[in-house]
Short mmCIF file of C-alpha atoms and ligand atoms in Angstrom, two decimals:
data_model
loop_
_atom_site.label_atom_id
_atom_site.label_comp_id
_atom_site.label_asym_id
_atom_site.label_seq_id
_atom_site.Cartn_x
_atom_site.Cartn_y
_atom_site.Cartn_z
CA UNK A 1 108.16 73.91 112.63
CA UNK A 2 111.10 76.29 114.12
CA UNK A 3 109.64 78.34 117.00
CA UNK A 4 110.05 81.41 115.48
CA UNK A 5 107.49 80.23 112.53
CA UNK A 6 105.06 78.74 115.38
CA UNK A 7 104.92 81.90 117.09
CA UNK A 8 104.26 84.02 114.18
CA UNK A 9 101.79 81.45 112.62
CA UNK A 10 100.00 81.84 116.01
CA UNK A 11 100.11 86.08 116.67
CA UNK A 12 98.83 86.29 112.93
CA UNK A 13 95.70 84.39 113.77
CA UNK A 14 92.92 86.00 113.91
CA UNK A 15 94.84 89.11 112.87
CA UNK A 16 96.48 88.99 116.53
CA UNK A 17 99.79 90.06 114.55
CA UNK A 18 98.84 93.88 116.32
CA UNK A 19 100.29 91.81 119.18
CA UNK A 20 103.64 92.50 117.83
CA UNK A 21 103.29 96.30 117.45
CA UNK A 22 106.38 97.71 119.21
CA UNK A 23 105.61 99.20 122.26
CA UNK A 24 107.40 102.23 121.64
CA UNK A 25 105.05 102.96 118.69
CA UNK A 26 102.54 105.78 120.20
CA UNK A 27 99.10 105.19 120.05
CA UNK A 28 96.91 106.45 116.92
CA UNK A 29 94.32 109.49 117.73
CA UNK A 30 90.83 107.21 118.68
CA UNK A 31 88.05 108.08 116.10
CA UNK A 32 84.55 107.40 116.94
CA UNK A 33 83.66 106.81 113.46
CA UNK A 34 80.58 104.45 112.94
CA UNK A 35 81.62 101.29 111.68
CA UNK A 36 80.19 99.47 108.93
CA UNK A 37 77.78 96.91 109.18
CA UNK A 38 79.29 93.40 110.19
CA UNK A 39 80.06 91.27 107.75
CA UNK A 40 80.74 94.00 105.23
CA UNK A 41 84.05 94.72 104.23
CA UNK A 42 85.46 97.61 104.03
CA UNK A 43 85.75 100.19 100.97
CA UNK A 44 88.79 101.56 99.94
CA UNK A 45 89.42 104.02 97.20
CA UNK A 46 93.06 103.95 95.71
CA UNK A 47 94.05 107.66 94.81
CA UNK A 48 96.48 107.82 91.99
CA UNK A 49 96.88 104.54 89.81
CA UNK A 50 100.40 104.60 89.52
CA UNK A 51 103.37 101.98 90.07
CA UNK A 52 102.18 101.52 93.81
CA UNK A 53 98.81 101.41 92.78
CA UNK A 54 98.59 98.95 89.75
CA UNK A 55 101.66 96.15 90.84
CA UNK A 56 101.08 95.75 94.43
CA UNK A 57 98.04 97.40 96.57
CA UNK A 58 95.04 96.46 93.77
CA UNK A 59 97.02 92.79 93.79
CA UNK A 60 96.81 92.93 97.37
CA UNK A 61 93.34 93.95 98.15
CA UNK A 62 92.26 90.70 96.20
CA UNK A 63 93.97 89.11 99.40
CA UNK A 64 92.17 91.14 102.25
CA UNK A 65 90.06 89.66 104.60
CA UNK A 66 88.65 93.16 106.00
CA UNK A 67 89.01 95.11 102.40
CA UNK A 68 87.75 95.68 99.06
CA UNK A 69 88.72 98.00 96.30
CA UNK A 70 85.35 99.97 96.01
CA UNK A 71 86.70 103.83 94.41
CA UNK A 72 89.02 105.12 92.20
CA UNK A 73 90.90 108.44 92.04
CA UNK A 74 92.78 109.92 88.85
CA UNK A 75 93.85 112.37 86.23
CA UNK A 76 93.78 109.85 83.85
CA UNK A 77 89.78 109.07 82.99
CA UNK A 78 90.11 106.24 80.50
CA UNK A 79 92.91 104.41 82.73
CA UNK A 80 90.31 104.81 85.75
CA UNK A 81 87.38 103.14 83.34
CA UNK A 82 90.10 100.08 82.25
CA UNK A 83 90.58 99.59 86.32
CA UNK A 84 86.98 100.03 87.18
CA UNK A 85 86.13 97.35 84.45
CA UNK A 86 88.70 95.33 86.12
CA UNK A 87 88.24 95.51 89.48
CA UNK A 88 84.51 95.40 89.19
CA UNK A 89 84.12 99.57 90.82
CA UNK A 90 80.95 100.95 89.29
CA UNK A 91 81.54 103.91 86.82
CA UNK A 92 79.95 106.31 89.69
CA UNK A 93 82.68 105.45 92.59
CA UNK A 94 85.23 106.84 89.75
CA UNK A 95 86.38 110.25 90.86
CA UNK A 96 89.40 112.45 89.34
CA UNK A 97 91.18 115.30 91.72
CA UNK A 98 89.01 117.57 90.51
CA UNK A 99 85.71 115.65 91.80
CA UNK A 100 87.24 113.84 94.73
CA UNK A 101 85.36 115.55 97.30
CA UNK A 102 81.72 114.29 96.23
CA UNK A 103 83.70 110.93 97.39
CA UNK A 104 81.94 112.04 100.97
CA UNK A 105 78.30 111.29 99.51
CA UNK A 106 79.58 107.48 98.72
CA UNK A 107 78.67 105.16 101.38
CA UNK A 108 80.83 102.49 99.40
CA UNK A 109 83.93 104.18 100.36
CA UNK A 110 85.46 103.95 104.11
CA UNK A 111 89.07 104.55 103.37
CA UNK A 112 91.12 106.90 101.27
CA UNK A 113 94.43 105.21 100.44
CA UNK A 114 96.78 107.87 99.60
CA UNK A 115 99.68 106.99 96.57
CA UNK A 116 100.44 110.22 95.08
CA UNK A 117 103.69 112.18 94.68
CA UNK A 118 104.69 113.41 98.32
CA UNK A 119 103.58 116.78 97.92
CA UNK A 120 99.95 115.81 97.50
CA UNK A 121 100.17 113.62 100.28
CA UNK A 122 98.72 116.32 102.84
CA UNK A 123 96.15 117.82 100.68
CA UNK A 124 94.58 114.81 100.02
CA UNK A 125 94.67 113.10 103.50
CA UNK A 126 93.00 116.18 104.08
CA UNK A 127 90.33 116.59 101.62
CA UNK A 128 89.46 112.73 102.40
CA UNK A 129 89.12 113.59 106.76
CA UNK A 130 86.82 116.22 105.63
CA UNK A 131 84.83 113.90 103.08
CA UNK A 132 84.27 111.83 106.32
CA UNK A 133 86.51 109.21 105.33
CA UNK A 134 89.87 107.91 107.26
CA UNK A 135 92.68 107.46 105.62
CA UNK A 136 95.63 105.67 104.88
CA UNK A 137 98.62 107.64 103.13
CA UNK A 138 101.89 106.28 102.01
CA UNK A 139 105.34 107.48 102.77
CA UNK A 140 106.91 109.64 102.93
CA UNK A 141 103.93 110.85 105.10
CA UNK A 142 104.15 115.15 103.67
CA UNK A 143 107.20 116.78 102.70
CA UNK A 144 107.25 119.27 105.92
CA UNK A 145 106.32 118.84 109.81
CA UNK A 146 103.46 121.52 109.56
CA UNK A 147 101.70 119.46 106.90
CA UNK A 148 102.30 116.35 109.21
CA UNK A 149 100.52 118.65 111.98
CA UNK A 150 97.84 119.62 109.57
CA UNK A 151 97.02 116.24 109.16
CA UNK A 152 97.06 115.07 112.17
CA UNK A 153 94.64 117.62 112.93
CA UNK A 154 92.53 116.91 110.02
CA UNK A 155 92.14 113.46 110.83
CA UNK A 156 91.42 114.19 114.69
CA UNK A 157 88.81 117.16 114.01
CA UNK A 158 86.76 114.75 111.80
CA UNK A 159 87.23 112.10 114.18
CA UNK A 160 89.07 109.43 111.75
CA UNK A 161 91.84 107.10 111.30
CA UNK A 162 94.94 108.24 110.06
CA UNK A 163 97.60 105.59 109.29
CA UNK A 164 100.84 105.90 107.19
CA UNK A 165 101.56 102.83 104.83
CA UNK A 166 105.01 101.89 106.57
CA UNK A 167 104.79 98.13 105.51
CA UNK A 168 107.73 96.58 107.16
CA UNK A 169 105.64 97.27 110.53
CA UNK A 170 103.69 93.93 109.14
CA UNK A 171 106.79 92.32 107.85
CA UNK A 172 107.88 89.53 110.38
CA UNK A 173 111.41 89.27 110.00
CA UNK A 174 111.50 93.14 110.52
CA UNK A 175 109.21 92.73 113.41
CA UNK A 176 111.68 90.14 114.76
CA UNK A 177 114.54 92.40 114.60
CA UNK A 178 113.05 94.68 116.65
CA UNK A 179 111.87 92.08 119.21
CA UNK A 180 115.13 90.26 119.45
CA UNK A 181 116.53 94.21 120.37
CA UNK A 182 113.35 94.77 122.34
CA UNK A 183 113.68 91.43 124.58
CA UNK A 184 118.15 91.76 124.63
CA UNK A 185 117.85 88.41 123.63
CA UNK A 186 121.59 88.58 122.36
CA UNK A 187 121.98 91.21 125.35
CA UNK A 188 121.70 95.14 124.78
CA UNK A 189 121.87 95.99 120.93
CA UNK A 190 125.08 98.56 120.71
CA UNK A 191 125.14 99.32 117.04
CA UNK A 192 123.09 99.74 114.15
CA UNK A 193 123.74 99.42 110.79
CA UNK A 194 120.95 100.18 108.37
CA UNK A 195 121.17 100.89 104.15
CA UNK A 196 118.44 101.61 101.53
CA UNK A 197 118.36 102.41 98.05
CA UNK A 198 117.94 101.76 94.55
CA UNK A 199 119.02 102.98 91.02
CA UNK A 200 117.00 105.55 90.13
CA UNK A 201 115.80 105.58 86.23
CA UNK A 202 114.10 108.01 84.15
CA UNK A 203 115.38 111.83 85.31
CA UNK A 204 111.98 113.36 84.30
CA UNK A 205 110.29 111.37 87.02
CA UNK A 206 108.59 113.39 89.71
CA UNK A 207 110.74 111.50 92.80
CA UNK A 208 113.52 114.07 91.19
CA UNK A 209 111.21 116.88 90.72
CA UNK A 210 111.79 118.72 94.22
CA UNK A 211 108.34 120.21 93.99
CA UNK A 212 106.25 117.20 93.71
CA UNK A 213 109.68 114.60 96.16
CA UNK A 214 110.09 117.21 98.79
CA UNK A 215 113.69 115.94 98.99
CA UNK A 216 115.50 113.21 97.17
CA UNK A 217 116.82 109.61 98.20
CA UNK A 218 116.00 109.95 102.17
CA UNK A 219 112.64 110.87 101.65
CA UNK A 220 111.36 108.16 99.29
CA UNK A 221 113.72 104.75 100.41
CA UNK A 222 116.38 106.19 103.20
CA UNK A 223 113.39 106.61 105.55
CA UNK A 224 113.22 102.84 105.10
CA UNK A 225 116.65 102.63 107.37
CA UNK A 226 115.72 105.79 109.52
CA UNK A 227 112.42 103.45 110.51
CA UNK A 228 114.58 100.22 110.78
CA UNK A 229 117.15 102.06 112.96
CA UNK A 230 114.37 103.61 115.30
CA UNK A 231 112.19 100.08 115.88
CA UNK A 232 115.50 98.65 116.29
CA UNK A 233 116.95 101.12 118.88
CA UNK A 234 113.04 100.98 120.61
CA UNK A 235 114.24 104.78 121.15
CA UNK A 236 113.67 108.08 119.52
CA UNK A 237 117.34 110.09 118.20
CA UNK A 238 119.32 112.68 120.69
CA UNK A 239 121.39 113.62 117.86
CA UNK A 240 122.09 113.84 113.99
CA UNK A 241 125.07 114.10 111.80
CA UNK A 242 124.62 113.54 108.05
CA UNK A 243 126.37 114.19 104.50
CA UNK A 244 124.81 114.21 101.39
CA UNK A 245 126.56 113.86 97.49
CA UNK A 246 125.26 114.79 94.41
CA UNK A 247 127.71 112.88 91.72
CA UNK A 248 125.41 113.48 88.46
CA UNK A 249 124.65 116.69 88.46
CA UNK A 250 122.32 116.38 85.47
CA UNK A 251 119.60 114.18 87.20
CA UNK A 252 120.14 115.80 90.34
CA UNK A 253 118.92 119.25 91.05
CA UNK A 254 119.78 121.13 94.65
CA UNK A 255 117.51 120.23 96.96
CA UNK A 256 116.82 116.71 95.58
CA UNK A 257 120.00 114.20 97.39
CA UNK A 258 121.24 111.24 95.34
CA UNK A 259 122.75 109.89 98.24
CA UNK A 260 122.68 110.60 102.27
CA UNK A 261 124.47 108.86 105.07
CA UNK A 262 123.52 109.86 108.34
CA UNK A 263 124.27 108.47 111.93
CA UNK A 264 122.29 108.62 114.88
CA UNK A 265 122.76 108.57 118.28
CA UNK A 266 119.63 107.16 120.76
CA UNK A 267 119.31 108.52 124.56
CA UNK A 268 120.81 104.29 125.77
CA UNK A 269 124.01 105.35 123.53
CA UNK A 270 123.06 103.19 120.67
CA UNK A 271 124.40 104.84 117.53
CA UNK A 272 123.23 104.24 114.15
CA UNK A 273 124.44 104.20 110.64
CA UNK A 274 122.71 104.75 107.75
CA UNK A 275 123.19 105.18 104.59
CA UNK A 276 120.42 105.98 101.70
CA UNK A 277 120.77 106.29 97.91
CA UNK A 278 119.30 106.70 94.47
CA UNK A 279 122.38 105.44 93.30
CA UNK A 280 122.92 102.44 93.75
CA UNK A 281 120.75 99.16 95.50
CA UNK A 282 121.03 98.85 99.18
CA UNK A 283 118.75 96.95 101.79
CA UNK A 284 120.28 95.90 104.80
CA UNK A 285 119.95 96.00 108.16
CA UNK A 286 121.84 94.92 110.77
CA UNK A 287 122.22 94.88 114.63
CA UNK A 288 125.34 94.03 117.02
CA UNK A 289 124.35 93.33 120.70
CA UNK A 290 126.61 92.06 123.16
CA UNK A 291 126.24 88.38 122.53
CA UNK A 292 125.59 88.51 119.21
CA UNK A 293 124.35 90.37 116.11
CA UNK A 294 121.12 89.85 113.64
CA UNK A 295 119.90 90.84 110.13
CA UNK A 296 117.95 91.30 107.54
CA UNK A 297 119.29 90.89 103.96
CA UNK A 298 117.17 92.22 101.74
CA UNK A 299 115.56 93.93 104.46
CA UNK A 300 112.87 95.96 102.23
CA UNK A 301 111.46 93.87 99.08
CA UNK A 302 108.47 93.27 98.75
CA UNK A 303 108.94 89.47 98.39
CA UNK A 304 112.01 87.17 99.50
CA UNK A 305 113.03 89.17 103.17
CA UNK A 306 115.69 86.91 104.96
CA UNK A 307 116.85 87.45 108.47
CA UNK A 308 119.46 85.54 110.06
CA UNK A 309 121.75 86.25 113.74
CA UNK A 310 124.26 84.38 115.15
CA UNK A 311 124.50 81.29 115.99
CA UNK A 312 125.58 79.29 119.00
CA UNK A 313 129.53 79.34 119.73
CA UNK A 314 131.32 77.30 116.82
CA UNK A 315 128.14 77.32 114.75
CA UNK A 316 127.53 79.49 111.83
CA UNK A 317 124.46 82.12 111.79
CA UNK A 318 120.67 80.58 111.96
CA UNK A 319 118.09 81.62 109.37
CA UNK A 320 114.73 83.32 110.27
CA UNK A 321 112.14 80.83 109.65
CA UNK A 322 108.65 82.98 108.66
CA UNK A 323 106.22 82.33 106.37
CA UNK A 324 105.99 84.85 103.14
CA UNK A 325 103.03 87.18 103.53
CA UNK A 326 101.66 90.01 101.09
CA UNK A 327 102.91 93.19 103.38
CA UNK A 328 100.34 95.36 102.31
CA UNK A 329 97.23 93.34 102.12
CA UNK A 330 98.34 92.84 106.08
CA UNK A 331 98.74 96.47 106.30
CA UNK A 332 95.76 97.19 104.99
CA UNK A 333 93.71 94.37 106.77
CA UNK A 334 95.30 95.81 109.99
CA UNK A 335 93.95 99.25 109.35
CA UNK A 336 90.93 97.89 108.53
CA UNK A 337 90.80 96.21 111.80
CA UNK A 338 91.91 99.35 113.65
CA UNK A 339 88.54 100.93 111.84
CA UNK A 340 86.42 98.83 112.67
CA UNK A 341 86.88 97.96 116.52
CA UNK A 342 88.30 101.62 116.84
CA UNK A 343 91.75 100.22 117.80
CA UNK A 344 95.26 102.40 117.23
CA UNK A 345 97.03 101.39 114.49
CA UNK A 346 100.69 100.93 115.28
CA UNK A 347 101.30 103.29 112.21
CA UNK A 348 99.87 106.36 113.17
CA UNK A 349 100.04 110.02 111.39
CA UNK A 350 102.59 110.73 114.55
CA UNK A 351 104.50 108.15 113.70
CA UNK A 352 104.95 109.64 110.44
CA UNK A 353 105.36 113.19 111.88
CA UNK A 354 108.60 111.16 113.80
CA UNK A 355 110.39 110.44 110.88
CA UNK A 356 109.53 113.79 109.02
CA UNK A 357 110.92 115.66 111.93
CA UNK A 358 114.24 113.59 111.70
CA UNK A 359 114.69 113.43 108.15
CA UNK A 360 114.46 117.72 108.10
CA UNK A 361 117.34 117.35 111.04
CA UNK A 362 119.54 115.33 108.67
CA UNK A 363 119.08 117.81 105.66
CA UNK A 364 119.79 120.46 108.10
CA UNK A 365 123.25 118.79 109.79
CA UNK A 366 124.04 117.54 105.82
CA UNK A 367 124.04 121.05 105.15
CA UNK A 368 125.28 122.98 107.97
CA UNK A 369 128.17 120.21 108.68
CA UNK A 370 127.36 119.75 112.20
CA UNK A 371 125.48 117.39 114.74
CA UNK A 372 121.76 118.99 115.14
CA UNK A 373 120.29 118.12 118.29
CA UNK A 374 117.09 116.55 118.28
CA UNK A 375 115.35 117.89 121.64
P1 NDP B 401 103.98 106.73 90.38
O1 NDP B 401 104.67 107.85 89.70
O2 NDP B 401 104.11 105.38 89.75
O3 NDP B 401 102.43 107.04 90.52
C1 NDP B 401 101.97 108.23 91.07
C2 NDP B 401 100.57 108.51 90.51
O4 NDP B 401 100.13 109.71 91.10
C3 NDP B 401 100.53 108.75 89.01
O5 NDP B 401 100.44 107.58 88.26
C4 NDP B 401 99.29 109.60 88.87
O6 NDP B 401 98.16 108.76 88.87
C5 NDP B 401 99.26 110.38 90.18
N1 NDP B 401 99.67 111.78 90.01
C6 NDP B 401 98.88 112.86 90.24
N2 NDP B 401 99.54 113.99 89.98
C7 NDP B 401 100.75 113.64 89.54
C8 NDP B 401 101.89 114.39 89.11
N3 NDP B 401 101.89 115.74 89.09
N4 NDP B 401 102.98 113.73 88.71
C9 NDP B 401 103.02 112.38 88.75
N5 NDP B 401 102.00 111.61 89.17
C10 NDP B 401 100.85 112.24 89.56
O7 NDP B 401 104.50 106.71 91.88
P2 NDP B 401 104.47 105.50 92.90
O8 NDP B 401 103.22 104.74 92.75
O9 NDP B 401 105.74 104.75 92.82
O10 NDP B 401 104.50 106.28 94.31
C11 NDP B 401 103.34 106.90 94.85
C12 NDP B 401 103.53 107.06 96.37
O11 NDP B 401 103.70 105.78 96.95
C13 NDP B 401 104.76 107.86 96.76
O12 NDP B 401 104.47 108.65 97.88
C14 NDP B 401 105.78 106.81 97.15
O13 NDP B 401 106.70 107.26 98.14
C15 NDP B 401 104.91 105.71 97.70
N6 NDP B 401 105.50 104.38 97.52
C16 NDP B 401 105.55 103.54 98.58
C17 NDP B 401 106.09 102.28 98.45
C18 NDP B 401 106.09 101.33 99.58
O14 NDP B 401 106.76 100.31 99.52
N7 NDP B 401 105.32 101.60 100.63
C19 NDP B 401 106.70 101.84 97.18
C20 NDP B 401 106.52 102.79 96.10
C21 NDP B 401 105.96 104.02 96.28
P3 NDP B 401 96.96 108.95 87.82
O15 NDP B 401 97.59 108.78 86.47
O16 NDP B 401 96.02 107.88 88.18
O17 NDP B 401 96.44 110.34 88.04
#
């Protein structure tokens, strides 16, 4: 077994992969909330049973150690009874939008996991802090900074977890990028080259919809580099330039990018490139140190990540060696974790509130033409 594989086997024991949080991550707010009895696991209610919901996180709460799918949330009543039937949720832990906030009178339910359009990202973490409940909420974490802030503030005032579903944190070969950066184990990293995207189909989907999207491509996949770039730099931005393209005019409305590339420059002088798009796939990142570079190529599937870096002198590059692991069933256990021995999760609403303020920088350099500051 490779050493890279040993060590990993070994932090994920005992769900001692927080040991890898990068330390640059900032600490989650500390809720006080009382923890479930031990031995029980706890309850998490999936709100909005779309593509998210139905082909990965109800999958991957069958693999939790910490979780169970205990509550439903949706518009759609008879696709909630099929899932409940399913899943084994009793008809009363079945809520739509409309009912969500009796959700605070079921002790069943610990955790509101948030997979809506972006728009209804914030009034939802919201509604859930205020049933009593923390929450996890997927990214794009709102569509402005404010909401971030309200939030935040939400969470804090009730005194509950708020976590963003950034996945890759619990991906190892991402989490080895950043500690290969972290430890200069190929010497200081210099550049970064990061790309996400994917073809984006039908044009009456909401992700296009600038109402329900907040934005277009960076929002919903290019955020995927703007994270890589930022655990990889283990720095926040100085500076942003950006330019954005709209080539089908037809799917793409003003307001809602197709594609964005974007560069960034860190405080150590590490610059970034990025590039996100709806229109074609991308997933790569990359890093070039002094002694060497590494990779990861695809860098953001859900299965099948590979990372590779350079090899010794007159030897070709050297594969990652990690086992595959179900991203979001360790997300989810983590939070879970974090809940239950009141521990920051390494995803925290700031963290979220990060990217949200960056991605708003890049939409406002793609559209004035010039480098925005980032104080
Ligand atoms: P979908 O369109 O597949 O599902 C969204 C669900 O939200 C719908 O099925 C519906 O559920 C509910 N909904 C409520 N109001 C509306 C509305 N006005 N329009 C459309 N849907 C509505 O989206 P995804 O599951 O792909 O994405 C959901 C969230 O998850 C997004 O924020 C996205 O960024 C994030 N995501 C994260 C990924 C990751 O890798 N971490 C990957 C994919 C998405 P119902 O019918 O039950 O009411």
């Amino acid at each position: 077994m490779s050493e890279t594989r040993r060590r990993f086997l070994q932090e994920l024991g005992g769900l001692g992969a927080a040991a890898w949080a990068v330390p640059f991550l900032g600490a989650a707010r500390s809720g006080a909330a009382p923890a479930p009895p031990p031995g029980r696991k706890l309850g998490v209610a999936l709100v909005g049973l779309g593509s998210l919901s139905a082909n990965q996180l109800a999958p991957a709460l069958q693999k939790t150690s910490l979780c169970a799918l205990t509550g439903l949330v949706s518009g759609h009543p008879d696709k909630a009874r099929e899932w409940a039937a399913r899943y084994g949720v009793p008809d009363k832990s079945i809520y739509t939008y409309e009912s969500f906030d009796r959700i605070k009178d079921n002790p069943d339910i610990d955790v509101v996991y948030v997979v809506l359009p972006n728009s209804m990202h914030a009034e939802f973490t919201i509604r859930a802090a205020q049933a009593g409940k923390h929450v996890l909420c997927e990214k794009p974490m709102a569509i402005s900074v404010k909401e971030c802030d309200a939030m935040i503030a939400a969470c804090q005032a009730a005194r509950r977890k708020l976590a963003i579903g950034y996945r890759l944190h619990f991906e190892p070969n991402n989490l080895e990028m950043a500690r290969l950066a972290r430890e200069k184990v190929f010497g200081a990293v210099k550049v970064i080259d990061a790309a996400a995207g994917f073809r984006i189909g039908d044009p009456a989907q909401w992700r296009l919809d600038k109402a329900l999207s907040g934005g277009g491509s960076l929002l919903d996949i290019g955020i995927y580099a703007l994270q890589a770039a930022r655990y990889i730099a283990g720095e926040e931005p100085v500076a942003v330039s950006a330019q954005w393209s709209i080539t089908d005019p037809v799917k793409f409305k003003p307001g809602v990018d197709e594609s964005v590339l974007f560069t960034l420059r860190f405080p150590s002088g590490i610059v970034a490139n990025c590039s996100s798009s709806y229109a074609t796939g991308l997933g790569r990142f990359w890093a070039g140190a002094e002694r060497g570079w590494f990779e990861v190529d695809p860098a953001l599937w859900y299965n099948g990540i590979k990372g590779r870096m350079s090899g010794p002198q007159g030897q070709g590059p050297q594969a990652f060696d990690f086992p595959a692991i179900d991203q979001f069933a360790a997300e989810m256990d983590d939070f879970a974790d974090c809940v239950l021995h009141d521990k920051p999760t390494r995803v925290p609403g700031e963290e979220g509130r990060r990217d949200q303020r960056i991605m708003a920088a890049i939409y406002e350099a793609a559209e004035a033409g010039k480098t925005v500051a980032l104080a």
